[in-house]
Amino acid sequence: MNKGKYVFSQLLSFLDPFVFLRISKKYGGDKYVKTFSCWNQLAVMMFGQLSNRESLRDLVLATHAHANKAFHLGFGKHASKSTLADANANRDYRIFEEFAYRVMAEARQCRATEIFKLGGKVYAFDSSTIDLCLSVFSWALFRKKKGGIKLHTLYDIETQIPTFFHITPVRNHDTRAMAS
């Protein structure tokens, strides 16, 4: 019998649920929701990312396997595949985006040290191409038989934490992403 907190719930305790709730209310995330809140969705998706789940089905199976511990892990009730898919499709992405930027800003403040002593911030800009299946993501056409998106990242060298993300079609060059 476990007498302490699970590692995953300890990780969730670093996140401020009241800030997340305020952001969720701002975008109407939990409007007309009975059981599977935005916070539950965030916790389940984080669990999936940290446990290296490859699909919604895999994630749902993992949460069902931990159903008796779901409350103590921090995601309330386990979600069915259709509930999770509907939440991912219908909820406003800006809830999670704004919260992610807020968490990154907090992390940068905690890690700030002046290693370069230049009197300002030093950033690196990089992009990564993410290949996507054209049969599922037809809007991501890159070449005749290839699809994808480009993730542009502004990286704070001093804190070693990303500062900004921008997702564009693959055809967009880095210089265009820097201008926007």
Short mmCIF file of C-alpha atoms in Angstrom, two decimals:
data_model
loop_
_atom_site.label_atom_id
_atom_site.label_comp_id
_atom_site.label_asym_id
_atom_site.label_seq_id
_atom_site.Cartn_x
_atom_site.Cartn_y
_atom_site.Cartn_z
CA MET A 1 0.00 0.00 0.00
CA ASN A 2 1.36 3.39 -1.01
CA LYS A 3 1.68 5.86 1.85
CA GLY A 4 3.31 8.78 0.03
CA LYS A 5 2.45 10.85 -3.01
CA TYR A 6 2.98 9.35 -6.44
CA VAL A 7 5.78 10.91 -8.51
CA PHE A 8 3.31 12.10 -11.16
CA SER A 9 1.15 13.88 -8.57
CA GLN A 10 4.32 15.50 -7.19
CA LEU A 11 5.07 16.81 -10.68
CA LEU A 12 1.53 18.17 -11.00
CA SER A 13 1.90 19.94 -7.66
CA PHE A 14 4.44 22.30 -9.29
CA LEU A 15 1.64 23.61 -11.52
CA ASP A 16 -0.75 26.20 -10.11
CA PRO A 17 -4.30 24.88 -10.63
CA PHE A 18 -5.87 28.25 -9.72
CA VAL A 19 -3.99 30.03 -12.50
CA PHE A 20 -5.00 27.26 -14.90
CA LEU A 21 -8.64 27.54 -13.75
CA ARG A 22 -8.60 31.30 -14.35
CA ILE A 23 -7.23 30.79 -17.87
CA SER A 24 -9.77 28.03 -18.51
CA LYS A 25 -12.64 30.32 -17.44
CA LYS A 26 -11.28 33.08 -19.69
CA TYR A 27 -11.71 30.84 -22.75
CA GLY A 28 -14.81 28.97 -21.54
CA GLY A 29 -13.01 25.65 -21.31
CA ASP A 30 -15.19 24.02 -18.66
CA LYS A 31 -18.48 25.46 -19.87
CA TYR A 32 -21.14 22.72 -20.01
CA VAL A 33 -18.62 20.13 -18.76
CA LYS A 34 -19.83 17.63 -16.18
CA THR A 35 -16.90 15.35 -15.37
CA PHE A 36 -13.82 15.66 -17.60
CA SER A 37 -12.49 19.18 -16.89
CA CYS A 38 -9.66 21.01 -18.63
CA TRP A 39 -7.42 20.25 -15.65
CA ASN A 40 -8.19 16.52 -16.02
CA GLN A 41 -7.38 16.77 -19.72
CA LEU A 42 -4.08 18.52 -19.01
CA ALA A 43 -3.11 15.90 -16.41
CA VAL A 44 -4.02 12.96 -18.66
CA MET A 45 -2.15 14.42 -21.64
CA MET A 46 0.90 15.14 -19.47
CA PHE A 47 0.75 11.58 -18.17
CA GLY A 48 0.67 10.35 -21.76
CA GLN A 49 3.63 12.51 -22.75
CA LEU A 50 5.75 11.58 -19.73
CA SER A 51 4.95 7.87 -20.01
CA ASN A 52 5.75 7.92 -23.75
CA ARG A 53 2.30 6.89 -25.00
CA GLU A 54 2.07 6.73 -28.78
CA SER A 55 -1.67 7.13 -29.33
CA LEU A 56 -4.92 8.04 -27.61
CA ARG A 57 -5.81 4.37 -27.42
CA ASP A 58 -2.49 3.59 -25.72
CA LEU A 59 -3.00 6.50 -23.32
CA VAL A 60 -6.55 5.46 -22.44
CA LEU A 61 -5.42 1.88 -21.81
CA ALA A 62 -2.69 3.15 -19.49
CA THR A 63 -5.11 5.37 -17.55
CA HIS A 64 -7.57 2.46 -17.26
CA ALA A 65 -4.76 0.31 -15.89
CA HIS A 66 -4.26 2.93 -13.17
CA ALA A 67 -7.99 3.57 -12.65
CA ASN A 68 -7.91 2.77 -8.94
CA LYS A 69 -5.07 5.33 -8.50
CA ALA A 70 -6.40 7.98 -10.91
CA PHE A 71 -7.56 10.35 -8.16
CA HIS A 72 -4.24 10.11 -6.31
CA LEU A 73 -2.27 10.54 -9.53
CA GLY A 74 -4.11 13.82 -10.13
CA PHE A 75 -6.37 13.21 -13.11
CA GLY A 76 -9.61 12.41 -11.32
CA LYS A 77 -11.57 9.77 -13.18
CA HIS A 78 -10.00 7.95 -16.09
CA ALA A 79 -11.34 9.06 -19.46
CA SER A 80 -12.71 7.01 -22.29
CA LYS A 81 -11.15 7.36 -25.73
CA SER A 82 -14.15 9.24 -27.13
CA THR A 83 -14.21 11.68 -24.20
CA LEU A 84 -10.51 12.42 -24.54
CA ALA A 85 -10.74 12.73 -28.34
CA ASP A 86 -13.73 15.09 -28.04
CA ALA A 87 -11.93 17.20 -25.45
CA ASN A 88 -8.84 17.44 -27.66
CA ALA A 89 -10.93 18.36 -30.69
CA ASN A 90 -13.35 20.82 -29.09
CA ARG A 91 -11.50 22.65 -26.35
CA ASP A 92 -9.76 25.91 -27.12
CA TYR A 93 -6.03 25.33 -27.55
CA ARG A 94 -5.32 28.83 -26.18
CA ILE A 95 -6.05 27.55 -22.65
CA PHE A 96 -3.08 25.21 -22.78
CA GLU A 97 -0.92 27.57 -24.82
CA GLU A 98 -1.29 30.47 -22.39
CA PHE A 99 -0.68 28.19 -19.41
CA ALA A 100 2.43 26.72 -21.06
CA TYR A 101 3.86 30.19 -21.68
CA ARG A 102 3.16 31.12 -18.07
CA VAL A 103 4.90 27.97 -16.76
CA MET A 104 7.88 28.61 -19.05
CA ALA A 105 8.13 32.20 -17.78
CA GLU A 106 8.12 30.98 -14.16
CA ALA A 107 10.78 28.40 -14.94
CA ARG A 108 12.96 31.02 -16.65
CA GLN A 109 12.70 33.29 -13.59
CA CYS A 110 13.80 30.44 -11.32
CA ARG A 111 16.79 29.57 -13.53
CA ALA A 112 17.95 33.10 -14.35
CA THR A 113 21.65 33.67 -13.78
CA GLU A 114 23.94 36.09 -15.54
CA ILE A 115 26.45 33.74 -17.13
CA PHE A 116 27.23 35.96 -20.11
CA LYS A 117 27.13 39.34 -18.34
CA LEU A 118 26.11 41.12 -21.54
CA GLY A 119 23.44 43.27 -19.92
CA GLY A 120 20.69 41.56 -21.86
CA LYS A 121 19.24 38.22 -22.87
CA VAL A 122 20.93 35.85 -25.31
CA TYR A 123 18.63 33.75 -27.48
CA ALA A 124 19.02 31.01 -30.07
CA PHE A 125 16.43 30.46 -32.79
CA ASP A 126 15.92 27.02 -34.30
CA SER A 127 13.28 25.11 -36.19
CA SER A 128 12.38 21.44 -36.41
CA THR A 129 10.37 19.77 -39.14
CA ILE A 130 7.73 17.33 -37.95
CA ASP A 131 6.57 14.84 -40.57
CA LEU A 132 2.83 14.16 -40.71
CA CYS A 133 0.83 11.50 -42.50
CA LEU A 134 -0.93 13.05 -45.51
CA SER A 135 -3.89 10.67 -45.33
CA VAL A 136 -4.75 12.07 -41.87
CA PHE A 137 -3.43 15.64 -42.18
CA SER A 138 -4.21 16.57 -45.78
CA TRP A 139 -3.86 20.28 -44.96
CA ALA A 140 -0.14 19.77 -44.18
CA LEU A 141 0.92 19.13 -47.79
CA PHE A 142 4.63 19.79 -48.30
CA ARG A 143 5.58 17.80 -51.39
CA LYS A 144 3.55 15.50 -53.63
CA LYS A 145 3.56 12.64 -51.13
CA LYS A 146 4.89 14.28 -47.99
CA GLY A 147 3.29 16.37 -45.27
CA GLY A 148 4.51 18.18 -42.23
CA ILE A 149 4.73 21.26 -40.06
CA LYS A 150 7.63 23.31 -38.80
CA LEU A 151 8.11 24.12 -35.12
CA HIS A 152 10.11 27.33 -34.64
CA THR A 153 11.60 27.75 -31.16
CA LEU A 154 13.21 30.73 -29.49
CA TYR A 155 15.54 29.35 -26.84
CA ASP A 156 16.90 31.35 -23.88
CA ILE A 157 20.56 30.35 -23.68
CA GLU A 158 21.04 31.54 -20.11
CA THR A 159 18.16 29.62 -18.53
CA GLN A 160 18.22 26.78 -21.07
CA ILE A 161 14.43 27.00 -21.39
CA PRO A 162 12.38 27.73 -24.53
CA THR A 163 10.83 31.17 -24.57
CA PHE A 164 8.56 31.03 -27.59
CA PHE A 165 7.10 28.50 -30.03
CA HIS A 166 5.57 29.15 -33.42
CA ILE A 167 4.08 26.46 -35.66
CA THR A 168 3.94 27.07 -39.42
CA PRO A 169 3.60 25.07 -42.62
CA VAL A 170 6.86 23.40 -43.62
CA ARG A 171 7.34 25.72 -46.58
CA ASN A 172 7.77 28.78 -44.34
CA HIS A 173 11.40 29.77 -43.98
CA ASP A 174 12.91 30.60 -40.58
CA THR A 175 13.33 34.26 -41.48
CA ARG A 176 9.55 34.57 -41.99
CA ALA A 177 8.87 32.94 -38.63
CA MET A 178 11.27 35.34 -36.91
CA ALA A 179 9.40 38.32 -38.34
CA SER A 180 6.03 37.18 -37.00
#
